[in-house]
């Protein structure tokens, strides 16, 4: 949905909801569209991740 709305999203790969082939496809789509991906352990560093991504893609507004 975020992609269709032109919104940035952060993919948190926890492995809880999406597994197997669907997980691989989600990873590929996120990577193809330049969306940052983090593991569950990195989730607490979300502010730093958003800032780092914004520096790489300054045309993307931070909400």
CSV table of C-alpha atoms in Angstrom, one decimal, residues 5-53:
chain,number,residue,atom,x,y,z
A,5,UNK,CA,0.7,5.9,-2.3
A,6,UNK,CA,4.3,6.9,-3.0
A,7,UNK,CA,5.1,6.7,0.7
A,8,UNK,CA,8.4,5.6,2.2
A,9,UNK,CA,8.3,2.7,4.5
A,10,UNK,CA,10.8,0.8,6.7
A,11,UNK,CA,10.7,-2.9,6.4
A,12,UNK,CA,11.2,-4.6,9.7
A,13,UNK,CA,12.1,-8.2,9.0
A,14,UNK,CA,10.9,-10.0,12.1
A,15,UNK,CA,10.0,-13.2,10.4
A,16,UNK,CA,6.7,-13.3,12.3
A,17,UNK,CA,4.2,-12.5,9.6
A,18,UNK,CA,5.8,-13.3,6.2
A,19,UNK,CA,7.8,-16.4,5.6
A,20,UNK,CA,9.3,-18.4,2.8
A,21,UNK,CA,8.8,-17.3,-0.8
A,22,UNK,CA,6.6,-14.4,0.1
A,23,UNK,CA,9.4,-13.1,2.4
A,24,UNK,CA,11.9,-13.3,-0.4
A,25,UNK,CA,9.6,-11.4,-2.7
A,26,UNK,CA,9.0,-8.7,-0.1
A,27,UNK,CA,12.7,-8.3,0.4
A,28,UNK,CA,13.3,-8.0,-3.4
A,29,UNK,CA,10.5,-5.4,-3.8
A,30,UNK,CA,11.8,-3.3,-0.9
A,31,UNK,CA,15.4,-3.5,-2.2
A,32,UNK,CA,14.3,-2.6,-5.8
A,33,UNK,CA,12.4,0.5,-4.5
A,34,UNK,CA,15.2,1.6,-2.2
A,35,UNK,CA,13.3,1.1,1.0
A,36,UNK,CA,15.5,0.4,4.1
A,37,UNK,CA,15.2,-3.0,5.7
A,38,UNK,CA,16.2,-3.8,9.3
A,39,UNK,CA,16.1,-6.8,11.5
A,40,UNK,CA,14.1,-7.0,14.7
A,41,UNK,CA,17.2,-6.1,16.7
A,42,UNK,CA,17.7,-2.9,14.8
A,43,UNK,CA,14.1,-1.7,15.2
A,44,UNK,CA,14.9,0.4,18.3
A,45,UNK,CA,17.3,2.5,16.1
A,46,UNK,CA,14.5,3.6,13.8
A,47,UNK,CA,15.2,7.4,14.2
A,48,UNK,CA,18.8,6.8,13.1
A,49,UNK,CA,17.7,4.6,10.2
A,50,UNK,CA,15.2,7.2,8.9
A,51,UNK,CA,17.8,10.0,9.1
A,52,UNK,CA,20.4,7.9,7.3
A,53,UNK,CA,17.9,7.0,4.5
